[in-house]
Short mmCIF file of C-alpha atoms in Angstrom, two decimals:
data_model
loop_
_atom_site.label_atom_id
_atom_site.label_comp_id
_atom_site.label_asym_id
_atom_site.label_seq_id
_atom_site.Cartn_x
_atom_site.Cartn_y
_atom_site.Cartn_z
CA UNK A 1 0.00 0.00 0.00
CA UNK A 2 1.39 3.39 -0.97
CA UNK A 3 1.93 5.67 2.02
CA UNK A 4 0.21 8.58 0.25
CA UNK A 5 -3.00 6.57 0.26
CA UNK A 6 -3.09 6.33 4.05
CA UNK A 7 -5.54 8.35 6.15
CA UNK A 8 -4.62 7.28 9.68
CA UNK A 9 -6.48 8.33 12.81
CA UNK A 10 -5.54 7.47 16.39
CA UNK A 11 -8.53 7.26 18.75
CA UNK A 12 -10.14 5.23 21.52
CA UNK A 13 -11.98 2.04 20.74
CA UNK A 14 -15.80 2.09 20.89
CA UNK A 15 -18.47 -0.58 21.29
CA UNK A 16 -19.28 -0.23 17.60
CA UNK A 17 -15.78 -1.39 16.62
CA UNK A 18 -16.19 -5.00 17.75
CA UNK A 19 -16.98 -6.58 14.38
CA UNK A 20 -13.83 -5.15 12.82
CA UNK A 21 -11.78 -5.99 15.92
CA UNK A 22 -13.00 -9.60 15.81
CA UNK A 23 -11.83 -10.00 12.21
CA UNK A 24 -8.44 -8.50 13.06
CA UNK A 25 -7.89 -10.67 16.16
CA UNK A 26 -9.04 -13.85 14.41
CA UNK A 27 -6.52 -13.19 11.65
CA UNK A 28 -3.57 -12.45 13.93
CA UNK A 29 -4.27 -14.79 16.84
CA UNK A 30 -5.37 -17.82 14.84
CA UNK A 31 -2.77 -19.95 16.68
CA UNK A 32 -3.94 -19.06 20.22
CA UNK A 33 -7.71 -18.97 19.99
CA UNK A 34 -8.56 -15.86 17.98
CA UNK A 35 -10.70 -12.95 19.16
CA UNK A 36 -12.09 -12.20 22.60
CA UNK A 37 -15.89 -12.48 22.87
CA UNK A 38 -17.93 -9.33 22.36
CA UNK A 39 -18.86 -9.13 26.07
CA UNK A 40 -15.19 -9.17 27.06
CA UNK A 41 -14.31 -6.27 24.75
CA UNK A 42 -17.46 -4.35 25.70
CA UNK A 43 -16.51 -4.63 29.39
CA UNK A 44 -13.03 -3.28 28.66
CA UNK A 45 -14.40 -0.31 26.75
CA UNK A 46 -16.97 0.48 29.43
CA UNK A 47 -14.64 0.04 32.42
CA UNK A 48 -11.52 1.70 31.03
CA UNK A 49 -12.25 3.53 27.76
CA UNK A 50 -8.98 5.54 27.84
CA UNK A 51 -6.96 2.33 27.85
CA UNK A 52 -8.44 0.89 24.64
CA UNK A 53 -6.61 2.60 21.77
CA UNK A 54 -6.89 1.96 18.07
CA UNK A 55 -5.72 3.30 14.71
CA UNK A 56 -8.08 3.38 11.73
CA UNK A 57 -7.34 3.99 8.07
CA UNK A 58 -10.24 5.60 6.26
CA UNK A 59 -12.61 4.12 8.84
CA UNK A 60 -11.09 0.62 8.79
CA UNK A 61 -9.54 -0.72 12.01
CA UNK A 62 -5.88 -1.59 11.34
CA UNK A 63 -4.16 -1.56 14.76
CA UNK A 64 -5.33 -1.96 18.39
CA UNK A 65 -3.87 -1.82 21.90
CA UNK A 66 -5.92 -3.23 24.79
CA UNK A 67 -5.01 -2.20 28.34
CA UNK A 68 -6.20 -2.53 31.96
CA UNK A 69 -5.13 -1.13 35.30
CA UNK A 70 -3.53 -3.44 37.86
CA UNK A 71 -1.66 -3.35 41.16
CA UNK A 72 2.08 -3.18 40.56
CA UNK A 73 2.97 -5.34 43.57
CA UNK A 74 0.80 -8.16 42.24
CA UNK A 75 1.66 -8.17 38.54
CA UNK A 76 5.33 -7.22 38.73
CA UNK A 77 5.78 -10.71 40.16
CA UNK A 78 5.42 -14.00 38.26
CA UNK A 79 1.90 -14.69 37.02
CA UNK A 80 0.06 -16.35 34.18
CA UNK A 81 -2.33 -14.93 31.62
CA UNK A 82 -5.17 -16.69 33.43
CA UNK A 83 -4.48 -14.50 36.47
CA UNK A 84 -5.88 -11.64 34.40
CA UNK A 85 -9.12 -13.49 33.54
CA UNK A 86 -12.21 -13.37 35.73
CA UNK A 87 -15.40 -15.40 35.41
CA UNK A 88 -17.29 -15.29 32.11
CA UNK A 89 -14.07 -14.34 30.28
CA UNK A 90 -14.04 -10.86 31.77
CA UNK A 91 -10.59 -9.32 32.09
CA UNK A 92 -9.37 -8.14 35.48
CA UNK A 93 -9.42 -4.34 35.69
CA UNK A 94 -8.62 -2.61 38.98
CA UNK A 95 -9.75 1.01 38.80
CA UNK A 96 -7.48 1.81 41.76
CA UNK A 97 -4.46 0.07 40.26
CA UNK A 98 -1.21 2.04 40.14
CA UNK A 99 0.02 0.56 36.84
CA UNK A 100 -1.15 -0.28 33.34
CA UNK A 101 -1.05 -3.83 31.99
CA UNK A 102 -0.70 -4.28 28.26
CA UNK A 103 -3.00 -7.09 27.19
CA UNK A 104 -2.56 -6.97 23.44
CA UNK A 105 -1.04 -4.93 20.65
CA UNK A 106 -1.99 -6.08 17.18
CA UNK A 107 -1.36 -4.60 13.75
CA UNK A 108 -2.96 -5.71 10.47
CA UNK A 109 -0.31 -7.59 8.41
CA UNK A 110 -0.73 -5.24 5.45
CA UNK A 111 0.11 -2.25 7.66
CA UNK A 112 3.31 -3.58 9.18
CA UNK A 113 6.29 -1.41 8.36
CA UNK A 114 4.43 1.83 9.11
CA UNK A 115 5.39 1.69 12.81
CA UNK A 116 1.79 1.71 13.95
CA UNK A 117 2.75 -0.44 16.94
CA UNK A 118 5.14 2.29 18.06
CA UNK A 119 2.34 4.85 17.83
CA UNK A 120 0.16 2.71 20.04
CA UNK A 121 2.96 2.26 22.56
CA UNK A 122 3.67 5.98 22.68
CA UNK A 123 -0.03 6.64 23.26
CA UNK A 124 -0.03 4.08 26.06
CA UNK A 125 3.05 5.69 27.66
CA UNK A 126 1.43 9.11 27.47
CA UNK A 127 -1.66 7.68 29.16
CA UNK A 128 0.54 6.26 31.93
CA UNK A 129 2.19 9.65 32.46
CA UNK A 130 -1.04 11.64 32.33
CA UNK A 131 -2.66 9.37 34.94
CA UNK A 132 0.48 9.46 37.13
CA UNK A 133 0.74 5.67 37.13
CA UNK A 134 3.84 3.82 38.20
CA UNK A 135 4.58 1.61 35.20
CA UNK A 136 3.35 -0.36 32.22
CA UNK A 137 3.63 -4.12 32.68
CA UNK A 138 3.14 -6.82 30.09
CA UNK A 139 3.60 -10.51 29.60
CA UNK A 140 5.46 -10.84 26.34
CA UNK A 141 5.26 -13.94 24.21
CA UNK A 142 8.44 -15.16 22.50
CA UNK A 143 7.00 -16.78 19.37
CA UNK A 144 10.40 -17.26 17.75
CA UNK A 145 11.73 -19.44 20.57
CA UNK A 146 10.47 -22.77 19.15
CA UNK A 147 13.01 -22.39 16.32
CA UNK A 148 15.93 -22.22 18.78
CA UNK A 149 14.75 -24.29 21.75
CA UNK A 150 17.15 -27.12 20.90
CA UNK A 151 20.10 -24.66 20.92
CA UNK A 152 19.37 -22.22 23.73
CA UNK A 153 17.62 -22.07 27.05
CA UNK A 154 14.86 -19.43 27.28
CA UNK A 155 17.23 -17.08 29.17
CA UNK A 156 19.95 -17.51 26.50
CA UNK A 157 17.38 -16.86 23.77
CA UNK A 158 16.27 -13.63 25.44
CA UNK A 159 19.87 -12.50 25.82
CA UNK A 160 20.60 -13.12 22.13
CA UNK A 161 17.46 -11.25 21.09
CA UNK A 162 18.56 -8.36 23.30
CA UNK A 163 21.95 -8.36 21.51
CA UNK A 164 20.10 -8.43 18.18
CA UNK A 165 21.67 -11.72 17.18
CA UNK A 166 18.16 -13.18 16.85
CA UNK A 167 14.97 -11.46 15.73
CA UNK A 168 11.79 -12.22 17.68
CA UNK A 169 8.64 -10.54 16.31
CA UNK A 170 7.36 -9.59 19.77
CA UNK A 171 10.37 -9.36 22.10
CA UNK A 172 12.47 -7.38 19.62
CA UNK A 173 9.62 -4.90 19.27
CA UNK A 174 9.15 -4.61 23.03
CA UNK A 175 12.85 -3.97 23.65
CA UNK A 176 12.97 -1.33 20.94
CA UNK A 177 10.20 0.52 22.79
CA UNK A 178 12.22 0.90 26.01
CA UNK A 179 10.71 -2.05 27.86
CA UNK A 180 12.99 -4.00 30.19
CA UNK A 181 12.80 -7.74 30.75
CA UNK A 182 12.47 -8.22 34.51
CA UNK A 183 11.59 -11.95 34.72
CA UNK A 184 11.14 -15.11 32.70
CA UNK A 185 7.71 -16.61 33.30
CA UNK A 186 6.83 -20.30 32.86
CA UNK A 187 3.47 -21.60 31.63
CA UNK A 188 2.26 -18.06 31.04
CA UNK A 189 0.09 -19.10 28.11
CA UNK A 190 0.33 -22.92 27.84
CA UNK A 191 -1.47 -23.03 24.49
CA UNK A 192 1.20 -20.78 22.95
CA UNK A 193 3.18 -23.54 21.26
CA UNK A 194 5.51 -21.20 19.42
CA UNK A 195 6.72 -19.77 22.74
CA UNK A 196 6.62 -23.21 24.38
CA UNK A 197 4.56 -21.58 27.15
CA UNK A 198 7.31 -19.15 28.10
CA UNK A 199 6.92 -15.39 28.32
CA UNK A 200 8.91 -12.43 29.49
CA UNK A 201 7.66 -10.08 32.18
CA UNK A 202 8.27 -6.67 30.67
CA UNK A 203 8.21 -3.31 32.37
CA UNK A 204 8.33 0.31 31.30
CA UNK A 205 8.71 2.63 34.27
CA UNK A 206 7.13 6.05 34.36
CA UNK A 207 10.08 8.13 35.51
CA UNK A 208 7.73 11.02 36.29
CA UNK A 209 5.58 8.97 38.66
CA UNK A 210 4.90 10.71 41.97
CA UNK A 211 3.53 8.51 44.78
CA UNK A 212 0.39 9.92 46.40
CA UNK A 213 1.24 12.16 49.34
CA UNK A 214 0.05 15.18 51.24
CA UNK A 215 0.02 18.32 49.10
CA UNK A 216 2.00 20.10 51.81
CA UNK A 217 4.85 17.59 51.50
CA UNK A 218 5.06 17.51 47.71
CA UNK A 219 8.39 18.85 46.43
CA UNK A 220 8.37 21.56 43.83
CA UNK A 221 9.27 20.62 40.28
CA UNK A 222 8.96 24.16 38.89
CA UNK A 223 11.75 26.16 40.52
CA UNK A 224 12.67 29.82 40.19
CA UNK A 225 16.35 30.58 40.66
CA UNK A 226 17.42 34.12 41.51
CA UNK A 227 21.00 35.37 41.50
CA UNK A 228 22.72 38.64 42.35
CA UNK A 229 25.44 40.08 40.14
CA UNK A 230 26.99 42.13 42.94
CA UNK A 231 28.66 45.52 42.61
CA UNK A 232 31.84 45.77 44.66
CA UNK A 233 31.62 49.13 46.45
CA UNK A 234 33.17 50.81 49.44
CA UNK A 235 31.43 49.95 52.71
CA UNK A 236 31.98 51.49 56.13
CA UNK A 237 30.32 48.84 58.30
CA UNK A 238 28.97 45.32 58.37
CA UNK A 239 25.46 46.73 58.78
CA UNK A 240 25.84 48.61 55.51
CA UNK A 241 26.70 45.40 53.64
CA UNK A 242 23.84 43.50 55.26
CA UNK A 243 21.43 46.27 54.31
CA UNK A 244 22.48 45.84 50.66
CA UNK A 245 22.11 42.06 50.99
CA UNK A 246 18.60 42.44 52.39
CA UNK A 247 17.67 44.80 49.57
CA UNK A 248 18.45 42.09 47.01
CA UNK A 249 16.84 39.31 49.07
CA UNK A 250 13.68 41.40 49.32
CA UNK A 251 13.67 42.03 45.56
CA UNK A 252 14.19 38.36 44.69
CA UNK A 253 11.52 37.31 47.16
CA UNK A 254 9.03 39.76 45.63
CA UNK A 255 9.42 37.86 42.35
CA UNK A 256 8.62 34.57 44.15
CA UNK A 257 12.12 33.22 43.70
CA UNK A 258 12.93 29.95 45.47
CA UNK A 259 16.65 30.76 45.73
CA UNK A 260 18.92 33.77 46.11
CA UNK A 261 22.52 33.14 45.08
CA UNK A 262 25.30 35.60 45.98
CA UNK A 263 28.90 35.71 44.61
CA UNK A 264 32.12 34.48 46.14
CA UNK A 265 33.64 36.86 48.73
CA UNK A 266 30.88 39.43 48.13
CA UNK A 267 31.65 41.01 51.51
CA UNK A 268 35.40 41.36 50.82
CA UNK A 269 35.19 45.21 50.65
CA UNK A 270 35.07 45.09 54.47
CA UNK A 271 38.79 44.32 54.37
CA UNK A 272 39.14 48.01 53.52
CA UNK A 273 38.35 48.72 57.19
CA UNK A 274 41.68 47.27 58.29
CA UNK A 275 45.39 47.46 57.37
CA UNK A 276 45.98 46.35 53.77
CA UNK A 277 49.71 45.80 54.15
CA UNK A 278 49.30 42.30 55.62
CA UNK A 279 46.89 40.31 53.45
CA UNK A 280 46.85 37.34 55.83
CA UNK A 281 45.69 39.56 58.69
CA UNK A 282 43.17 41.32 56.44
CA UNK A 283 41.42 38.11 55.39
CA UNK A 284 41.32 36.91 59.00
CA UNK A 285 39.80 40.26 59.96
CA UNK A 286 37.08 39.59 57.37
CA UNK A 287 36.54 36.10 58.83
CA UNK A 288 35.57 37.75 62.09
CA UNK A 289 32.26 38.80 60.50
CA UNK A 290 31.31 35.43 59.01
CA UNK A 291 29.20 34.17 61.89
CA UNK A 292 27.18 37.40 61.87
CA UNK A 293 26.60 37.15 58.11
CA UNK A 294 25.54 33.50 58.40
CA UNK A 295 23.10 34.21 61.23
CA UNK A 296 21.53 37.31 59.72
CA UNK A 297 21.24 35.82 56.23
CA UNK A 298 19.60 32.76 57.79
CA UNK A 299 17.06 35.08 59.45
CA UNK A 300 16.42 36.71 56.05
CA UNK A 301 15.83 33.30 54.48
CA UNK A 302 13.07 32.59 56.98
CA UNK A 303 11.61 36.11 56.96
CA UNK A 304 11.49 36.44 53.17
CA UNK A 305 10.62 32.76 52.53
CA UNK A 306 13.56 32.14 50.21
CA UNK A 307 16.53 29.77 50.28
CA UNK A 308 19.77 31.78 50.32
CA UNK A 309 23.16 30.56 49.08
CA UNK A 310 25.39 33.06 50.83
CA UNK A 311 28.10 33.33 48.19
CA UNK A 312 31.26 32.62 50.14
CA UNK A 313 33.18 34.03 53.10
CA UNK A 314 36.38 33.22 54.96
CA UNK A 315 35.90 30.92 57.96
CA UNK A 316 38.45 30.57 60.76
CA UNK A 317 38.21 27.14 62.41
CA UNK A 318 40.85 25.76 64.77
CA UNK A 319 43.17 28.54 63.60
CA UNK A 320 42.86 27.35 59.98
CA UNK A 321 41.24 29.42 57.29
CA UNK A 322 38.66 28.08 54.83
CA UNK A 323 36.52 29.53 52.06
CA UNK A 324 32.95 28.60 53.00
CA UNK A 325 29.45 28.94 51.58
CA UNK A 326 26.23 28.47 53.52
CA UNK A 327 22.87 27.28 52.30
CA UNK A 328 20.33 29.02 54.51
CA UNK A 329 17.04 27.16 54.11
CA UNK A 330 13.80 29.05 54.48
CA UNK A 331 12.79 26.62 57.23
CA UNK A 332 15.72 27.79 59.36
CA UNK A 333 18.24 25.02 58.68
CA UNK A 334 21.77 25.95 57.62
CA UNK A 335 24.13 23.73 55.61
CA UNK A 336 27.83 24.41 55.04
CA UNK A 337 30.05 23.71 52.04
CA UNK A 338 33.75 24.52 52.13
CA UNK A 339 35.66 25.17 48.94
CA UNK A 340 37.58 22.04 48.00
CA UNK A 341 40.11 23.37 45.48
CA UNK A 342 42.06 26.45 46.52
CA UNK A 343 43.53 28.78 43.91
CA UNK A 344 47.24 29.69 43.98
CA UNK A 345 46.29 33.26 44.97
CA UNK A 346 44.16 32.12 47.93
CA UNK A 347 46.85 29.73 49.10
CA UNK A 348 49.73 32.18 48.63
CA UNK A 349 48.27 35.49 49.87
CA UNK A 350 45.60 34.36 52.33
CA UNK A 351 46.81 30.88 53.41
CA UNK A 352 43.39 29.36 52.82
CA UNK A 353 43.08 25.57 52.98
CA UNK A 354 40.76 23.25 51.08
CA UNK A 355 37.78 21.51 52.65
CA UNK A 356 37.61 17.74 53.00
CA UNK A 357 33.92 16.95 52.47
CA UNK A 358 31.47 17.52 49.67
CA UNK A 359 27.72 17.02 49.73
CA UNK A 360 24.45 17.57 47.91
CA UNK A 361 21.80 19.29 50.00
CA UNK A 362 18.11 18.44 49.84
CA UNK A 363 15.86 21.49 49.71
CA UNK A 364 12.15 22.04 49.20
CA UNK A 365 12.96 23.02 45.61
CA UNK A 366 15.40 20.36 44.42
CA UNK A 367 18.77 18.89 45.35
CA UNK A 368 21.50 21.53 45.41
CA UNK A 369 25.31 21.38 45.36
CA UNK A 370 27.63 24.35 45.88
CA UNK A 371 30.89 24.47 43.93
CA UNK A 372 32.78 27.64 44.81
CA UNK A 373 34.49 29.19 41.76
CA UNK A 374 37.63 27.07 41.11
CA UNK A 375 35.76 23.91 42.18
CA UNK A 376 33.64 23.98 39.01
CA UNK A 377 36.81 23.57 36.95
CA UNK A 378 37.27 20.03 38.27
CA UNK A 379 34.83 17.55 36.67
CA UNK A 380 35.10 15.02 39.49
CA UNK A 381 33.04 17.13 41.91
CA UNK A 382 30.27 17.60 39.36
CA UNK A 383 30.20 13.85 38.77
CA UNK A 384 30.04 13.17 42.51
CA UNK A 385 27.12 15.60 42.72
CA UNK A 386 25.37 13.80 39.85
CA UNK A 387 25.78 10.48 41.63
CA UNK A 388 23.98 12.07 44.59
CA UNK A 389 21.09 13.11 42.31
CA UNK A 390 21.88 16.80 42.09
CA UNK A 391 19.37 19.02 40.28
CA UNK A 392 21.10 22.40 40.54
CA UNK A 393 24.79 23.23 40.98
CA UNK A 394 25.32 26.74 42.34
CA UNK A 395 28.64 28.41 41.57
CA UNK A 396 29.45 31.63 43.41
CA UNK A 397 32.60 32.94 41.71
CA UNK A 398 35.03 35.84 41.79
CA UNK A 399 37.20 36.56 38.75
CA UNK A 400 39.16 39.65 37.87
CA UNK A 401 39.76 39.12 34.13
CA UNK A 402 37.72 37.85 31.23
CA UNK A 403 39.91 34.82 30.65
CA UNK A 404 39.46 33.83 34.31
CA UNK A 405 35.71 34.29 33.94
CA UNK A 406 35.64 32.20 30.76
CA UNK A 407 37.31 29.31 32.56
CA UNK A 408 34.46 29.33 35.07
CA UNK A 409 31.79 29.77 32.39
CA UNK A 410 32.96 27.08 29.98
CA UNK A 411 33.58 24.55 32.74
CA UNK A 412 30.17 25.28 34.26
CA UNK A 413 28.48 24.66 30.93
CA UNK A 414 30.39 21.41 30.54
CA UNK A 415 29.25 20.27 34.01
CA UNK A 416 25.61 20.98 33.05
CA UNK A 417 25.87 18.92 29.88
CA UNK A 418 27.87 15.97 31.18
CA UNK A 419 25.89 15.66 34.43
CA UNK A 420 22.48 16.55 32.96
CA UNK A 421 21.65 19.20 35.55
CA UNK A 422 21.26 22.96 35.83
CA UNK A 423 24.31 25.07 36.73
CA UNK A 424 24.04 28.66 37.97
CA UNK A 425 27.06 30.96 38.16
CA UNK A 426 27.12 34.44 39.63
CA UNK A 427 29.98 36.86 40.29
CA UNK A 428 30.84 40.39 41.31
CA UNK A 429 31.57 43.43 39.15
CA UNK A 430 33.10 46.87 39.48
CA UNK A 431 36.39 48.28 40.75
CA UNK A 432 37.58 48.92 44.29
CA UNK A 433 41.11 50.42 44.14
CA UNK A 434 41.39 50.96 47.92
CA UNK A 435 41.21 47.24 48.73
CA UNK A 436 44.10 44.99 47.79
CA UNK A 437 43.14 42.24 45.30
CA UNK A 438 39.73 43.83 44.66
CA UNK A 439 40.88 46.47 42.23
CA UNK A 440 39.09 44.93 39.18
CA UNK A 441 36.24 42.46 38.65
CA UNK A 442 34.79 40.74 35.58
CA UNK A 443 31.51 38.79 35.58
CA UNK A 444 28.54 37.77 33.50
CA UNK A 445 26.20 35.62 35.56
CA UNK A 446 24.43 32.78 33.74
CA UNK A 447 22.24 29.71 34.06
CA UNK A 448 23.14 26.64 31.98
CA UNK A 449 21.05 23.59 31.16
CA UNK A 450 21.66 20.21 29.50
CA UNK A 451 21.88 20.46 25.72
CA UNK A 452 18.84 18.72 24.28
CA UNK A 453 15.50 19.49 22.65
CA UNK A 454 13.68 20.26 25.92
CA UNK A 455 16.07 23.14 26.69
CA UNK A 456 17.19 26.35 24.92
CA UNK A 457 19.07 25.70 21.67
CA UNK A 458 22.32 27.07 23.11
CA UNK A 459 21.75 25.49 26.55
CA UNK A 460 21.77 28.96 28.17
CA UNK A 461 18.66 29.56 30.26
CA UNK A 462 19.48 33.12 31.30
CA UNK A 463 22.41 35.52 31.53
CA UNK A 464 23.09 39.03 32.71
CA UNK A 465 24.64 42.05 31.05
CA UNK A 466 28.40 41.77 31.66
CA UNK A 467 29.89 43.96 34.39
CA UNK A 468 26.59 45.53 35.46
CA UNK A 469 25.01 45.19 38.89
CA UNK A 470 21.66 43.44 38.47
CA UNK A 471 19.56 40.48 39.49
CA UNK A 472 18.84 37.47 37.30
CA UNK A 473 15.99 34.97 37.25
CA UNK A 474 15.55 31.60 35.61
CA UNK A 475 12.62 29.18 35.83
CA UNK A 476 13.79 25.57 35.96
CA UNK A 477 11.69 22.48 35.28
CA UNK A 478 13.17 19.62 37.32
CA UNK A 479 11.00 17.04 35.51
CA UNK A 480 12.86 17.86 32.31
CA UNK A 481 16.03 16.62 34.00
CA UNK A 482 14.38 13.27 34.69
CA UNK A 483 13.32 12.99 31.06
CA UNK A 484 16.69 13.95 29.57
CA UNK A 485 18.52 11.50 31.87
CA UNK A 486 16.33 8.63 30.75
CA UNK A 487 15.02 9.50 27.30
CA UNK A 488 17.34 12.21 25.95
CA UNK A 489 19.01 12.25 22.55
CA UNK A 490 22.07 11.10 24.44
CA UNK A 491 22.19 9.85 28.04
CA UNK A 492 25.55 10.90 29.44
CA UNK A 493 24.94 9.64 32.97
CA UNK A 494 23.62 6.24 31.92
CA UNK A 495 26.28 5.66 29.26
CA UNK A 496 29.39 6.10 31.41
CA UNK A 497 31.86 3.23 31.06
CA UNK A 498 32.15 2.35 34.73
CA UNK A 499 33.79 -0.89 33.67
CA UNK A 500 36.78 1.20 32.56
CA UNK A 501 36.89 4.00 35.15
CA UNK A 502 35.56 4.79 38.59
CA UNK A 503 35.38 7.81 40.86
CA UNK A 504 36.61 7.83 44.45
CA UNK A 505 34.95 10.05 47.02
CA UNK A 506 36.78 12.10 49.68
CA UNK A 507 37.03 9.01 51.89
CA UNK A 508 38.79 7.09 49.09
CA UNK A 509 35.79 4.82 48.59
CA UNK A 510 35.20 4.11 44.91
CA UNK A 511 31.88 5.17 43.44
#
């Protein structure tokens, strides 16, 4: 049949379709009993009309998918086809079931090659997503097995079909539609002589499934990120800096932002209040204000109902100096992340040491990691964050020249792509000649995404005007991350060759 003669229409099956459905099932299932009785099909259509999907060509039924709802815990375990049949040849349908069960997919022989089966499967997957169901289950016949039963066990046959060494008309199709074989079932359909009674238990998981829970406890999937591109200016007191901080927190909160991200060492102008001749003493002087900044920014997080990533500040602990960032949750909790990789300047002029632990923090708006400036230039930390299911990597940075900034920018974009997450960078701008090491700044704050169809074509969600004090917003869809990690054009996280290389965490334990 010429493709230009087709007039295909995807719709739900109706009671009036039975006569055509009977002819189609009798033709395709002649070896296992033919069509279901009219009452069986009528019951399916009446009980679960959305699950009965068909394709017609100019009014003629040419492809059908029959589906019911079941309990996952029951039918994800071994069962037989008879377990789906009730009295009077009615098919078991549980209206409260948390999964779909694929009973049949059949395509008229003259229409094979047009990928109508794939259309039906995509419609079934969309139904599963729209109903927020856990999975699609199916018992899959292996009608090609009888040809190889004297050479291979059923498990070996399945493995060879999976490797595409053998073609099976049903299993090959199921695998190509992202179904996974979870079990081999015996005596599933004893009258199926071609499969010798064997079947595979197949599963397609809805990666967007959200278990029922209280609305109050549901995590956000639509997240608004706010960031401050901070102007370095002369300050005369801590209170003056905090007043400027609160101004930006207030503004970001007014726009219903879930996060406020500040740059690295945004409060460094306070070093201008002490002697600049000794840089080690100056940075330790600045560290004396860190506890106050942490406490007051935590109060702002609660008061303005916004999670605040405090940029970074020097922290003096046991007479050792660290570069630390705080995540001040809007529920009052405070998490700490110390910079792991210390730049030559920080080590030489300020005697700052690197932290020893790295974590991903759970918030009410996604899982967040903080990589302070130089840390984003090391791919291992981003990978560790990805292994801890990070959604957003926040990068407060401080660079003086454009080439330094571009190192941060390009590495941040690479981390977003390779780890399939969002990465937000924000820095400081302006000149401050009176403070040593703060004489010039260069920054353009940005938000990067994975590079795939669901995201902007250049994988840049938002960016600021370079070297201008301003705030930036970006709306992030965390469900898109789930989709790209499982069904993207490429799947960087899934396709890593962990048989060739592994990553060790800070404790030395391989991941």
